[in-house]
């Protein structure tokens, strides 16, 4: 659930007609001073962080004068709260309180409808209040085609014993809160408290709104750059991973860094799962072996090889890991050959130096495991692949054994001299075409002397054909670029082992330093196929 | 017997001309599903794997006669339209495969389905499979592997984890336990037919003798199943595993959730509710086949 800050939430409420206290966001102490000056009355300074009980934690302060606001803002800004620095304060006019109420909206999975909750008693401790005074609570679910109208709200509030003008004002707020939630597709939205001033005005004194991750794409106006709930500000790698995912709808890729500062030998492994349920069990298995998990990664939903490749590259770029553990449900319905190819390409390019154990059980597991182990034999790190009858616990144990072995004989490690990435650099007659997220390049100089022409037969999608003995596109270039070439990586890998090393699939990962596009070949660059 | 799908049901594939739609149609047909029509707006008149493609669902129904089920393989933002179209054309069961369908879209689909007496599986589902009969969606990936992995028999499987659906089913079959149907209810917070609805169907299916449920933390599906056992609505033995024990206790995203749901949604809460109701809760995943075998012996089904 993508969370938005209180000040952003209040802006949404205001747009939908709900009164909020006078004020605005301040990103530095001077700004806080200016807002306090403009208000010309005592103010409250509220740190914009997602925690409950801000008042008790000293994250809400009062100031009598602009000078005091300046001073208190300086003390609050930059404080660390749950891994997040306080970067913004909401500076608002302090109000005289006559009453506090609660209004919330949530989506009920059992009723499959939005549900609206109102409490005649609001403020801190609302959950306890709800238990203690059930009579002060009213709830109703909304039929989307009917909507939620003033009389629905009035009938609801009535049950808590509120009538007359107060009922009318509160009903108005409830209806507008519903409109806000519906418009921005909120998973939850709440105002706590709705504040009644001594002058009889009703305002939203605090609010929390979370947006449906899956609907964020329809709401650029909300300015959410990562539609996920993180318990820390997104790291550089997480941003890189997220940006990749934004532009590729095939399958899903999820990457979270659990640890950043660790070194080799500290028993951290890179984790690459497939599917939430199986990943959870697999992480448990590796933790039982005494390892810690550097990152959580999930590629599932039948991802193409290119997505698995990028995920693996990002995992490996963390450095410092002692091993690579790939394990999902064990019996995957997705085509495991794609996963295997993605891993092989990443392992080769990174000249994998640590052991890797990958559980590739499921659809096409024999081909997948064969490919994974055969094509990584020359790498310094040992790579083992397992199938559906090999439990996660066994695979975790294998990884532990391999890591132990690697530590004992680290001196005479094999090295690989040349990777397919270098190939692009030295290509004499490069010919290329675009794919959905990258490009395929052939060095026709090498192809000319190639006997196997294995690239053609390896391309199951029928994207390639021979023209005068050289591989060229068999389908229109636009079609290849729109997904006709599935980025399965078969041509590159098969060519590397059975051809003349003349094929390379370039899949950029913007922002990943090691992956900067290799130097373009000098002559004749980028000629189209 | 089986629930929801067998070889007699007539199936429509929406989005049949896409990459996933085409591949999965092949799997379904090779496994024994009667795919009678496909639908992709703007591509009417073509054929995919010998299946005629229509521009609209209504046209497909008019031309091919009544259709029982529609399997939807269109991009997530288009799922709502495709689903509403199928429901209004009179199709009573939908399978919404895509992931990332906005939740308000799901709520709208749910409302329309209720009005028309239709139901749906998913979204974010691998689908379902009745061993030896037919399948909807992508469980098994290929017909050949699905045939090797799953055997018909007396146990119904319902799962909230996509990846684990095939795993649970495979490990059961490997231990000699056949299955009536395998259902992935979908991984999202709101799904059309959650565990309680699938368990109810297994309860009504005369050939299902026991039920295996792979639950997860979050939502109140497993708690509702516990209620059903307690009230006597579910009488068949139920073996349950709840994933997500290791997940750190999720911080609630709002007070509203806590006010409404109370303790439901946590691993401990679910395990306790199910145990108290009389379900066999298995804490080690690899124990599921052994415990299931034991239960089948107890009820003399083996
Ligand atoms: S196999 Fe490699 S070297 Fe041979 S023709 Fe194909 S791309 Fe060129
Ligand atoms: S050209 Fe063919 S073999 Fe190469 S990546 Fe594309 S689809 Fe795969």
PDB file of N, CA, C and O in Angstrom, chain A residues 106-115 187, chain B residues 103 107 110 114 160 188-192 194 196 218-224 260-261 264 270:
ATOM      1  N   UNK A 106     -12.230   1.524   4.732  1.00  0.00           N
ATOM      2  CA  UNK A 106     -11.332   0.408   4.469  1.00  0.00           C
ATOM      3  C   UNK A 106     -12.052  -0.507   3.497  1.00  0.00           C
ATOM      4  O   UNK A 106     -13.274  -0.418   3.358  1.00  0.00           O
ATOM      5  N   UNK A 107     -11.304  -1.388   2.833  1.00  0.00           N
ATOM      6  CA  UNK A 107     -11.975  -2.319   1.937  1.00  0.00           C
ATOM      7  C   UNK A 107     -12.100  -3.653   2.649  1.00  0.00           C
ATOM      8  O   UNK A 107     -11.110  -4.224   3.103  1.00  0.00           O
ATOM      9  N   UNK A 108     -13.328  -4.117   2.748  1.00  0.00           N
ATOM     10  CA  UNK A 108     -13.565  -5.358   3.473  1.00  0.00           C
ATOM     11  C   UNK A 108     -13.462  -6.530   2.515  1.00  0.00           C
ATOM     12  O   UNK A 108     -14.180  -6.591   1.519  1.00  0.00           O
ATOM     13  N   UNK A 109     -12.583  -7.475   2.818  1.00  0.00           N
ATOM     14  CA  UNK A 109     -12.429  -8.607   1.909  1.00  0.00           C
ATOM     15  C   UNK A 109     -13.605  -9.560   1.996  1.00  0.00           C
ATOM     16  O   UNK A 109     -13.947 -10.203   1.018  1.00  0.00           O
ATOM     17  N   UNK A 110     -14.249  -9.633   3.146  1.00  0.00           N
ATOM     18  CA  UNK A 110     -15.367 -10.569   3.253  1.00  0.00           C
ATOM     19  C   UNK A 110     -16.612 -10.037   2.531  1.00  0.00           C
ATOM     20  O   UNK A 110     -17.297 -10.777   1.854  1.00  0.00           O
ATOM     21  N   UNK A 111     -16.869  -8.757   2.666  1.00  0.00           N
ATOM     22  CA  UNK A 111     -18.055  -8.208   2.007  1.00  0.00           C
ATOM     23  C   UNK A 111     -17.758  -7.773   0.581  1.00  0.00           C
ATOM     24  O   UNK A 111     -18.666  -7.481  -0.177  1.00  0.00           O
ATOM     25  N   UNK A 112     -16.508  -7.708   0.239  1.00  0.00           N
ATOM     26  CA  UNK A 112     -16.094  -7.243  -1.077  1.00  0.00           C
ATOM     27  C   UNK A 112     -16.688  -5.881  -1.382  1.00  0.00           C
ATOM     28  O   UNK A 112     -17.183  -5.608  -2.473  1.00  0.00           O
ATOM     29  N   UNK A 113     -16.620  -5.029  -0.388  1.00  0.00           N
ATOM     30  CA  UNK A 113     -17.113  -3.670  -0.539  1.00  0.00           C
ATOM     31  C   UNK A 113     -16.281  -2.749   0.339  1.00  0.00           C
ATOM     32  O   UNK A 113     -15.717  -3.198   1.339  1.00  0.00           O
ATOM     33  N   UNK A 114     -16.277  -1.449  -0.004  1.00  0.00           N
ATOM     34  CA  UNK A 114     -15.669  -0.504   0.924  1.00  0.00           C
ATOM     35  C   UNK A 114     -16.546  -0.421   2.163  1.00  0.00           C
ATOM     36  O   UNK A 114     -17.777  -0.539   2.068  1.00  0.00           O
ATOM     37  N   UNK A 115     -15.916  -0.216   3.319  1.00  0.00           N
ATOM     38  CA  UNK A 115     -16.689  -0.123   4.529  1.00  0.00           C
ATOM     39  C   UNK A 115     -16.343   1.202   5.209  1.00  0.00           C
ATOM     40  O   UNK A 115     -15.176   1.583   5.256  1.00  0.00           O
ATOM     41  N   UNK A 187      -6.805   2.432  -0.492  1.00  0.00           N
ATOM     42  CA  UNK A 187      -7.032   1.168   0.202  1.00  0.00           C
ATOM     43  C   UNK A 187      -7.588   1.464   1.586  1.00  0.00           C
ATOM     44  O   UNK A 187      -8.351   0.698   2.147  1.00  0.00           O
TER      45      UNK A 187
ATOM     46  N   UNK B 103      -7.957  -2.574  -7.057  1.00  0.00           N
ATOM     47  CA  UNK B 103      -8.928  -3.187  -6.155  1.00  0.00           C
ATOM     48  C   UNK B 103     -10.348  -2.664  -6.361  1.00  0.00           C
ATOM     49  O   UNK B 103     -11.315  -3.420  -6.248  1.00  0.00           O
ATOM     50  N   UNK B 107     -13.848  -4.713  -6.981  1.00  0.00           N
ATOM     51  CA  UNK B 107     -15.108  -4.487  -6.271  1.00  0.00           C
ATOM     52  C   UNK B 107     -16.250  -4.283  -7.256  1.00  0.00           C
ATOM     53  O   UNK B 107     -17.358  -4.785  -7.057  1.00  0.00           O
ATOM     54  N   UNK B 110     -17.145  -7.591  -8.692  1.00  0.00           N
ATOM     55  CA  UNK B 110     -17.848  -8.380  -7.687  1.00  0.00           C
ATOM     56  C   UNK B 110     -19.321  -7.970  -7.609  1.00  0.00           C
ATOM     57  O   UNK B 110     -20.225  -8.814  -7.546  1.00  0.00           O
ATOM     58  N   UNK B 114     -22.511 -10.368  -8.563  1.00  0.00           N
ATOM     59  CA  UNK B 114     -23.590 -10.703  -7.630  1.00  0.00           C
ATOM     60  C   UNK B 114     -24.949 -10.415  -8.254  1.00  0.00           C
ATOM     61  O   UNK B 114     -25.875 -11.216  -8.134  1.00  0.00           O
ATOM     62  N   UNK B 160      -3.927 -20.214  -1.396  1.00  0.00           N
ATOM     63  CA  UNK B 160      -3.840 -18.782  -1.652  1.00  0.00           C
ATOM     64  C   UNK B 160      -2.516 -18.403  -2.272  1.00  0.00           C
ATOM     65  O   UNK B 160      -2.359 -17.297  -2.760  1.00  0.00           O
ATOM     66  N   UNK B 188      -4.660 -11.899  -4.170  1.00  0.00           N
ATOM     67  CA  UNK B 188      -4.965 -10.538  -3.738  1.00  0.00           C
ATOM     68  C   UNK B 188      -5.845 -10.507  -2.494  1.00  0.00           C
ATOM     69  O   UNK B 188      -6.374 -11.528  -2.069  1.00  0.00           O
ATOM     70  N   UNK B 189      -5.986  -9.287  -1.936  1.00  0.00           N
ATOM     71  CA  UNK B 189      -6.775  -9.152  -0.711  1.00  0.00           C
ATOM     72  C   UNK B 189      -8.241  -9.464  -0.967  1.00  0.00           C
ATOM     73  O   UNK B 189      -8.905 -10.095  -0.150  1.00  0.00           O
ATOM     74  N   UNK B 190      -8.749  -9.031  -2.098  1.00  0.00           N
ATOM     75  CA  UNK B 190     -10.137  -9.338  -2.423  1.00  0.00           C
ATOM     76  C   UNK B 190     -10.148 -10.265  -3.633  1.00  0.00           C
ATOM     77  O   UNK B 190      -9.646  -9.918  -4.698  1.00  0.00           O
ATOM     78  N   UNK B 191     -10.679 -11.459  -3.453  1.00  0.00           N
ATOM     79  CA  UNK B 191     -10.799 -12.405  -4.568  1.00  0.00           C
ATOM     80  C   UNK B 191     -12.244 -12.885  -4.646  1.00  0.00           C
ATOM     81  O   UNK B 191     -12.952 -12.899  -3.642  1.00  0.00           O
ATOM     82  N   UNK B 192     -12.654 -13.275  -5.835  1.00  0.00           N
ATOM     83  CA  UNK B 192     -14.046 -13.629  -6.062  1.00  0.00           C
ATOM     84  C   UNK B 192     -14.521 -14.801  -5.235  1.00  0.00           C
ATOM     85  O   UNK B 192     -15.532 -14.740  -4.544  1.00  0.00           O
ATOM     86  N   UNK B 194     -13.052 -16.871  -2.387  1.00  0.00           N
ATOM     87  CA  UNK B 194     -11.979 -17.132  -1.428  1.00  0.00           C
ATOM     88  C   UNK B 194     -12.110 -18.537  -0.832  1.00  0.00           C
ATOM     89  O   UNK B 194     -13.066 -19.258  -1.131  1.00  0.00           O
ATOM     90  N   UNK B 196     -13.308 -19.894   1.857  1.00  0.00           N
ATOM     91  CA  UNK B 196     -14.588 -20.410   2.361  1.00  0.00           C
ATOM     92  C   UNK B 196     -15.515 -20.886   1.236  1.00  0.00           C
ATOM     93  O   UNK B 196     -16.172 -21.921   1.381  1.00  0.00           O
ATOM     94  N   UNK B 218      -3.016 -12.494   6.694  1.00  0.00           N
ATOM     95  CA  UNK B 218      -3.804 -11.430   6.073  1.00  0.00           C
ATOM     96  C   UNK B 218      -5.176 -11.926   5.655  1.00  0.00           C
ATOM     97  O   UNK B 218      -5.374 -13.131   5.457  1.00  0.00           O
ATOM     98  N   UNK B 219      -6.125 -11.053   5.541  1.00  0.00           N
ATOM     99  CA  UNK B 219      -7.547 -11.314   5.264  1.00  0.00           C
ATOM    100  C   UNK B 219      -8.160 -12.211   6.355  1.00  0.00           C
ATOM    101  O   UNK B 219      -7.464 -12.657   7.264  1.00  0.00           O
ATOM    102  N   UNK B 220      -9.448 -12.511   6.227  1.00  0.00           N
ATOM    103  CA  UNK B 220     -10.078 -13.345   7.248  1.00  0.00           C
ATOM    104  C   UNK B 220     -10.601 -14.652   6.669  1.00  0.00           C
ATOM    105  O   UNK B 220     -11.494 -15.273   7.210  1.00  0.00           O
ATOM    106  N   UNK B 221     -10.024 -15.068   5.521  1.00  0.00           N
ATOM    107  CA  UNK B 221     -10.532 -16.273   4.855  1.00  0.00           C
ATOM    108  C   UNK B 221     -10.432 -17.520   5.732  1.00  0.00           C
ATOM    109  O   UNK B 221     -11.377 -18.301   5.827  1.00  0.00           O
ATOM    110  N   UNK B 222      -9.271 -17.735   6.337  1.00  0.00           N
ATOM    111  CA  UNK B 222      -9.071 -18.964   7.107  1.00  0.00           C
ATOM    112  C   UNK B 222      -9.939 -18.965   8.362  1.00  0.00           C
ATOM    113  O   UNK B 222     -10.461 -20.004   8.758  1.00  0.00           O
ATOM    114  N   UNK B 223     -10.095 -17.791   8.957  1.00  0.00           N
ATOM    115  CA  UNK B 223     -10.953 -17.686  10.144  1.00  0.00           C
ATOM    116  C   UNK B 223     -12.397 -18.042   9.779  1.00  0.00           C
ATOM    117  O   UNK B 223     -13.094 -18.712  10.537  1.00  0.00           O
ATOM    118  N   UNK B 224     -12.833 -17.592   8.611  1.00  0.00           N
ATOM    119  CA  UNK B 224     -14.198 -17.906   8.185  1.00  0.00           C
ATOM    120  C   UNK B 224     -14.359 -19.409   7.982  1.00  0.00           C
ATOM    121  O   UNK B 224     -15.395 -19.992   8.323  1.00  0.00           O
ATOM    122  N   UNK B 260     -12.176  -3.234  12.697  1.00  0.00           N
ATOM    123  CA  UNK B 260     -13.069  -4.204  12.079  1.00  0.00           C
ATOM    124  C   UNK B 260     -12.580  -5.634  12.275  1.00  0.00           C
ATOM    125  O   UNK B 260     -13.322  -6.529  12.622  1.00  0.00           O
ATOM    126  N   UNK B 261     -11.292  -5.851  12.036  1.00  0.00           N
ATOM    127  CA  UNK B 261     -10.820  -7.230  11.977  1.00  0.00           C
ATOM    128  C   UNK B 261     -10.331  -7.773  13.313  1.00  0.00           C
ATOM    129  O   UNK B 261     -10.209  -8.980  13.473  1.00  0.00           O
ATOM    130  N   UNK B 264      -7.920 -10.990  13.641  1.00  0.00           N
ATOM    131  CA  UNK B 264      -7.849 -11.866  12.480  1.00  0.00           C
ATOM    132  C   UNK B 264      -6.768 -11.384  11.541  1.00  0.00           C
ATOM    133  O   UNK B 264      -6.400 -10.223  11.524  1.00  0.00           O
ATOM    134  N   UNK B 270      -4.890 -17.319  13.125  1.00  0.00           N
ATOM    135  CA  UNK B 270      -5.474 -18.280  12.193  1.00  0.00           C
ATOM    136  C   UNK B 270      -5.260 -19.708  12.672  1.00  0.00           C
ATOM    137  O   UNK B 270      -6.171 -20.541  12.649  1.00  0.00           O
TER     138      UNK B 270
END
